[in-house]
Coordinates of C-alpha atoms in Angstrom, one line a residue:
X1 CA 9.0 17.3 -16.0
X2 CA 5.7 15.5 -16.2
X3 CA 5.6 12.4 -18.3
X4 CA 3.1 12.4 -21.1
X5 CA 2.3 9.0 -22.5
X6 CA -0.4 6.6 -23.6
X7 CA -0.8 3.4 -21.8
X8 CA -2.9 0.3 -21.5
X9 CA -4.7 0.4 -18.2
X10 CA -6.0 -2.7 -16.5
X11 CA -8.3 -1.7 -13.8
X12 CA -7.7 -3.5 -10.5
X13 CA -9.9 -3.2 -7.4
X14 CA -10.1 -5.2 -4.2
X15 CA -7.3 -7.5 -5.4
X16 CA -9.2 -8.6 -8.5
X17 CA -7.8 -8.2 -12.1
X18 CA -10.5 -6.8 -14.3
X19 CA -9.8 -6.7 -18.0
X20 CA -11.3 -3.4 -18.8
X21 CA -8.5 -2.2 -21.1
X22 CA -8.5 1.1 -23.0
X23 CA -6.0 3.6 -24.3
X24 CA -6.0 7.0 -22.7
X25 CA -3.8 9.8 -21.7
X26 CA -3.7 10.2 -18.0
X27 CA -4.6 13.5 -16.5
X28 CA -2.3 14.3 -13.6
X29 CA -3.8 15.9 -10.5
X30 CA -1.3 18.8 -10.2
X31 CA -2.4 20.1 -6.8
X32 CA -2.4 16.7 -5.2
X33 CA 1.0 15.9 -6.8
X34 CA 2.5 19.0 -5.3
X35 CA 1.2 18.0 -1.8
X36 CA 2.5 14.4 -2.2
X37 CA 5.9 15.6 -3.3
X38 CA 6.1 17.7 -0.1
X39 CA 5.3 14.5 1.9
X40 CA 7.9 12.6 -0.2
X41 CA 10.6 15.2 0.7
X42 CA 9.5 15.0 4.4
X43 CA 9.7 11.2 4.5
X44 CA 13.1 11.0 6.2
X45 CA 12.2 7.5 7.4
X46 CA 12.1 6.2 3.8
X47 CA 14.7 3.5 3.4
X48 CA 17.4 3.9 0.7
X49 CA 17.5 1.2 -2.0
X50 CA 20.9 -0.5 -2.3
X51 CA 21.9 0.7 1.2
X52 CA 19.0 -0.1 3.6
X53 CA 17.5 -2.8 1.5
X54 CA 18.0 -4.6 -1.8
X55 CA 15.5 -6.2 -4.1
X56 CA 16.0 -8.9 -6.7
X57 CA 13.5 -8.4 -9.6
X58 CA 14.4 -11.4 -11.7
X59 CA 11.8 -12.4 -14.3
X60 CA 8.5 -10.9 -15.6
X61 CA 5.5 -12.8 -14.3
X62 CA 3.0 -14.5 -16.7
X63 CA -0.7 -13.6 -16.9
X64 CA -2.7 -15.5 -14.3
X65 CA -6.5 -15.3 -14.1
X66 CA -8.1 -14.3 -10.8
X67 CA -8.9 -17.4 -8.7
X68 CA -6.3 -19.6 -10.3
X69 CA -4.0 -20.6 -7.6
X70 CA -1.1 -21.7 -9.7
X71 CA 1.5 -19.6 -11.5
X72 CA 4.8 -20.3 -13.2
X73 CA 7.6 -19.0 -10.9
X74 CA 9.7 -16.5 -12.8
X75 CA 11.7 -15.7 -9.7
X76 CA 13.6 -18.5 -8.0
X77 CA 14.9 -16.2 -5.3
X78 CA 12.9 -13.9 -2.9
X79 CA 12.2 -10.3 -3.8
X80 CA 14.1 -8.9 -0.9
X81 CA 17.7 -10.1 -0.7
X82 CA 18.5 -7.7 2.2
X83 CA 16.7 -5.4 4.6
X84 CA 18.4 -3.6 7.5
X85 CA 16.1 -4.9 10.3
X86 CA 18.1 -3.0 13.0
X87 CA 17.2 0.3 11.3
X88 CA 13.5 -0.8 11.0
X89 CA 13.4 -1.6 14.7
X90 CA 15.2 1.7 15.6
X91 CA 12.5 3.9 14.0
X92 CA 9.4 4.3 16.1
X93 CA 6.8 4.2 13.3
X94 CA 8.2 1.0 11.8
X95 CA 8.6 -0.6 15.3
X96 CA 5.0 0.1 16.2
X97 CA 3.8 -0.9 12.8
X98 CA 5.4 -4.3 12.9
X99 CA 3.7 -5.1 16.2
X100 CA 0.3 -4.7 14.5
X101 CA 1.0 -7.3 11.8
X102 CA 0.0 -10.4 13.9
X103 CA -3.2 -8.9 15.3
X104 CA -5.6 -10.1 12.7
X105 CA -7.5 -13.2 11.5
X106 CA -6.4 -14.0 8.0
X107 CA -9.8 -15.1 6.5
X108 CA -12.8 -12.9 6.1
X109 CA -15.9 -14.3 7.8
X110 CA -14.0 -14.8 11.0
X111 CA -14.9 -12.0 13.5
X112 CA -11.9 -10.1 14.8
X113 CA -11.3 -10.2 18.6
X114 CA -9.3 -7.1 19.6
X115 CA -7.5 -7.5 23.0
X116 CA -6.7 -4.6 25.2
X117 CA -3.0 -5.1 24.2
X118 CA -3.9 -4.9 20.5
X119 CA -6.0 -1.8 21.1
X120 CA -3.0 -0.2 22.9
X121 CA -0.8 -1.1 19.9
X122 CA -3.1 0.6 17.5
X123 CA -3.0 3.8 19.5
X124 CA 0.8 3.6 19.9
X125 CA 1.2 3.4 16.2
X126 CA -1.0 6.4 15.6
X127 CA 0.9 8.3 18.2
X128 CA 4.2 7.4 16.6
X129 CA 3.2 8.5 13.1
X130 CA 1.5 11.7 14.3
X131 CA 4.9 12.8 15.6
X132 CA 6.5 12.7 12.2
X133 CA 6.8 15.7 9.9
X134 CA 4.9 13.7 7.2
X135 CA 1.8 13.4 9.3
X136 CA 2.1 17.0 10.7
X137 CA 2.1 18.3 7.2
X138 CA -0.8 16.0 6.3
X139 CA -2.8 17.3 9.2
X140 CA -2.1 20.9 8.3
X141 CA -3.2 20.3 4.7
X142 CA -6.4 18.5 5.6
X143 CA -7.3 21.2 8.1
X144 CA -6.8 23.8 5.3
X145 CA -9.2 21.8 3.1
X146 CA -11.8 21.5 5.9
X147 CA -11.4 17.8 6.0
X148 CA -10.0 17.4 9.5
X149 CA -10.2 19.2 12.8
X150 CA -7.3 21.3 14.0
X151 CA -7.5 19.4 17.3
X152 CA -4.9 16.7 17.2
X153 CA -7.0 14.3 19.4
X154 CA -10.0 14.6 17.1
X155 CA -7.7 14.0 14.1
X156 CA -6.3 10.9 15.7
X157 CA -9.8 9.6 16.3
X158 CA -10.6 10.3 12.6
X159 CA -7.5 8.3 11.6
X160 CA -8.5 5.5 13.9
X161 CA -12.0 5.2 12.4
X162 CA -10.6 5.3 8.8
X163 CA -8.0 2.7 9.4
X164 CA -8.8 0.6 12.5
X165 CA -12.6 0.6 13.0
X166 CA -13.8 -2.9 12.3
X167 CA -16.6 -3.6 9.8
X168 CA -18.2 -6.6 8.0
X169 CA -16.4 -7.4 4.8
X170 CA -18.0 -10.8 4.7
X171 CA -21.7 -10.7 5.8
X172 CA -21.6 -14.3 7.1
X173 CA -19.8 -13.4 10.2
X174 CA -19.2 -10.5 12.7
X175 CA -16.9 -7.5 12.2
X176 CA -14.0 -9.2 10.4
X177 CA -12.0 -6.6 8.7
X178 CA -10.6 -3.0 8.7
X179 CA -8.7 -0.8 6.3
X180 CA -5.4 -1.4 8.1
X181 CA -5.7 -5.2 7.9
X182 CA -6.7 -5.2 4.3
X183 CA -4.0 -2.8 3.0
X184 CA -1.1 -3.5 5.2
X185 CA -1.5 -7.0 6.5
X186 CA -3.5 -8.8 3.8
X187 CA -6.5 -11.1 4.1
X188 CA -8.2 -13.9 2.2
X189 CA -11.7 -14.2 0.7
X190 CA -13.4 -17.5 1.7
X191 CA -9.9 -18.8 2.0
X192 CA -9.6 -19.0 -1.8
X193 CA -8.1 -15.7 -2.9
X194 CA -5.8 -13.0 -1.6
X195 CA -7.1 -9.5 -0.9
X196 CA -4.9 -6.6 -0.1
X197 CA -1.4 -7.1 1.2
X198 CA 0.1 -3.9 -0.4
X199 CA 2.9 -3.3 2.2
X200 CA 6.5 -4.0 1.6
X201 CA 7.5 -4.6 5.3
X202 CA 4.8 -7.2 5.6
X203 CA 5.8 -8.8 2.3
X204 CA 9.4 -8.9 3.5
X205 CA 8.5 -10.5 6.9
X206 CA 6.2 -13.0 5.2
X207 CA 9.0 -13.9 2.8
X208 CA 11.3 -14.6 5.8
X209 CA 8.6 -16.9 7.2
X210 CA 8.5 -18.7 3.8
X211 CA 4.8 -18.2 3.4
X212 CA 5.1 -15.6 0.6
X213 CA 6.7 -16.6 -2.7
X214 CA 7.5 -13.8 -5.2
X215 CA 6.7 -14.9 -8.7
X216 CA 8.0 -11.9 -10.7
X217 CA 7.3 -8.3 -11.6
X218 CA 4.5 -7.1 -13.8
X219 CA 5.1 -4.3 -16.3
X220 CA 4.7 -3.1 -19.8
X221 CA 7.4 -4.5 -22.2
X222 CA 9.0 -1.1 -22.6
X223 CA 8.9 -0.2 -18.9
X224 CA 10.9 -2.8 -17.1
X225 CA 11.3 -1.8 -13.4
X226 CA 14.7 -1.4 -11.8
X227 CA 16.0 -2.2 -8.3
X228 CA 16.0 1.4 -7.2
X229 CA 12.2 1.9 -7.8
X230 CA 10.1 2.7 -4.9
X231 CA 6.9 1.3 -6.5
X232 CA 6.4 -2.1 -7.9
X233 CA 3.6 -4.1 -9.6
X234 CA 4.2 -7.8 -8.9
X235 CA 2.8 -11.3 -8.7
X236 CA 3.1 -13.6 -5.6
X237 CA 1.6 -16.4 -3.7
X238 CA 0.8 -16.3 0.0
X239 CA 0.1 -19.4 2.0
X240 CA -0.7 -21.4 -1.1
X241 CA -2.9 -18.7 -2.8
X242 CA -1.9 -16.7 -5.8
X243 CA -2.3 -12.9 -6.3
X244 CA -2.1 -12.5 -10.1
X245 CA -1.3 -8.8 -9.8
X246 CA -0.5 -6.8 -6.7
X247 CA 1.2 -3.5 -6.2
X248 CA 3.2 -1.9 -3.4
X249 CA 5.4 1.0 -2.4
X250 CA 8.9 -0.2 -1.6
X251 CA 11.0 1.3 1.1
X252 CA 8.6 4.1 2.1
X253 CA 7.6 4.7 5.7
X254 CA 4.2 3.6 7.2
X255 CA 3.4 7.3 7.8
X256 CA 3.8 8.2 4.2
X257 CA 1.4 5.5 3.1
X258 CA -1.1 6.4 5.8
X259 CA -0.8 10.0 4.8
X260 CA -1.2 9.5 1.0
X261 CA -4.1 7.1 1.2
X262 CA -5.9 9.2 3.9
X263 CA -5.7 12.4 1.8
X264 CA -7.2 10.7 -1.2
X265 CA -9.8 8.9 0.9
X266 CA -11.0 12.3 2.3
X267 CA -11.0 14.1 -1.1
X268 CA -14.0 12.3 -2.4
X269 CA -17.2 10.6 -1.1
X270 CA -17.3 8.2 -4.1
X271 CA -17.1 4.5 -3.5
X272 CA -13.9 4.4 -5.6
X273 CA -11.4 7.2 -6.2
X274 CA -8.7 6.8 -8.8
X275 CA -6.2 9.6 -9.1
X276 CA -3.1 10.0 -11.3
X277 CA -0.2 11.8 -9.6
X278 CA 3.4 12.4 -10.4
X279 CA 5.5 11.7 -7.2
X280 CA 9.2 12.1 -7.5
X281 CA 10.0 10.3 -10.8
X282 CA 7.0 8.1 -10.7
X283 CA 3.7 8.5 -12.6
X284 CA 1.2 6.6 -10.4
X285 CA -2.5 5.8 -10.3
X286 CA -3.6 5.7 -6.7
X287 CA -6.8 3.8 -6.0
X288 CA -8.8 4.1 -2.9
X289 CA -12.1 2.3 -2.2
X290 CA -14.4 3.2 0.6
X291 CA -16.2 0.9 3.0
X292 CA -18.6 3.3 4.6
X293 CA -16.6 5.8 6.6
X294 CA -13.5 3.6 6.5
X295 CA -11.0 2.5 3.9
X296 CA -11.9 -0.7 2.1
X297 CA -8.7 -0.9 0.0
X298 CA -6.0 1.4 -1.2
X299 CA -2.9 0.9 -3.3
X300 CA -0.5 2.5 -5.8
X301 CA -0.2 1.3 -9.4
X302 CA 3.0 2.2 -11.3
X303 CA 2.2 3.6 -14.7
X304 CA 5.7 4.9 -15.6
X305 CA 9.0 6.1 -14.3
X306 CA 10.6 9.2 -15.8
X307 CA 14.1 7.7 -15.5
X308 CA 13.0 5.1 -18.1
X309 CA 11.0 7.5 -20.4
X310 CA 13.7 10.1 -21.0

């Protein structure tokens, strides 16, 4: 059953909190929701909350303006209290994904230098996710829409260009960024603010290194998240910088995120695409911004969960 509600929407893009608030009734994209729910069912590599991982939500984070790198800590403990790392390492897509996380310069303006080993790791990751049912179904759907070639090698190159092709995010330097780095790894702008970092595995690993500090969850007063949720709006610091409001899927596989964001990226040529979908019990706004023929940023934003609205 679809959730019908009014909500206050704070528009967020490229890691910035923009106070463009208005009341509206979200229009759910039914066709896209159906496709994404098929992918959700096929995501056998999604980890199970309470079994494969545990999160500790703690307190609700305060409002922090963008660029202010101090925030009251409403969470004295890490977000992740447990993750089954053996399971992560035993699943090819996760194992290949984790190897990519140390391949990038943190700050924009510093040109990336891709080694032959890193190039091979990019291809091994794409090979791994293309073997999953999630990506097979995604490929089939995109072919049916005329948005991808039926040739798997051509589709892989398309994915490579969308996610791994380097471009200039900061015009002062060389090619310093790509969609994968921004969304899954995270980067900083002028060394002063966090951009991206919307992936739960990276967040967990950075918490383990004591360079990410979870500050608390972000939510409407009547929609407090629970520890079984697979999507979370949150606040955190990373290497001394604060992200006032971020968002991330929790527990889902890398292939599910690549599939979802790729489908929405290809459905429109607009600089920014914002789509409301109902996936499983979650009413989400998915935001994807383009950087030419590649992804600039992409992330989910939790609007509501039906298990709290019934």
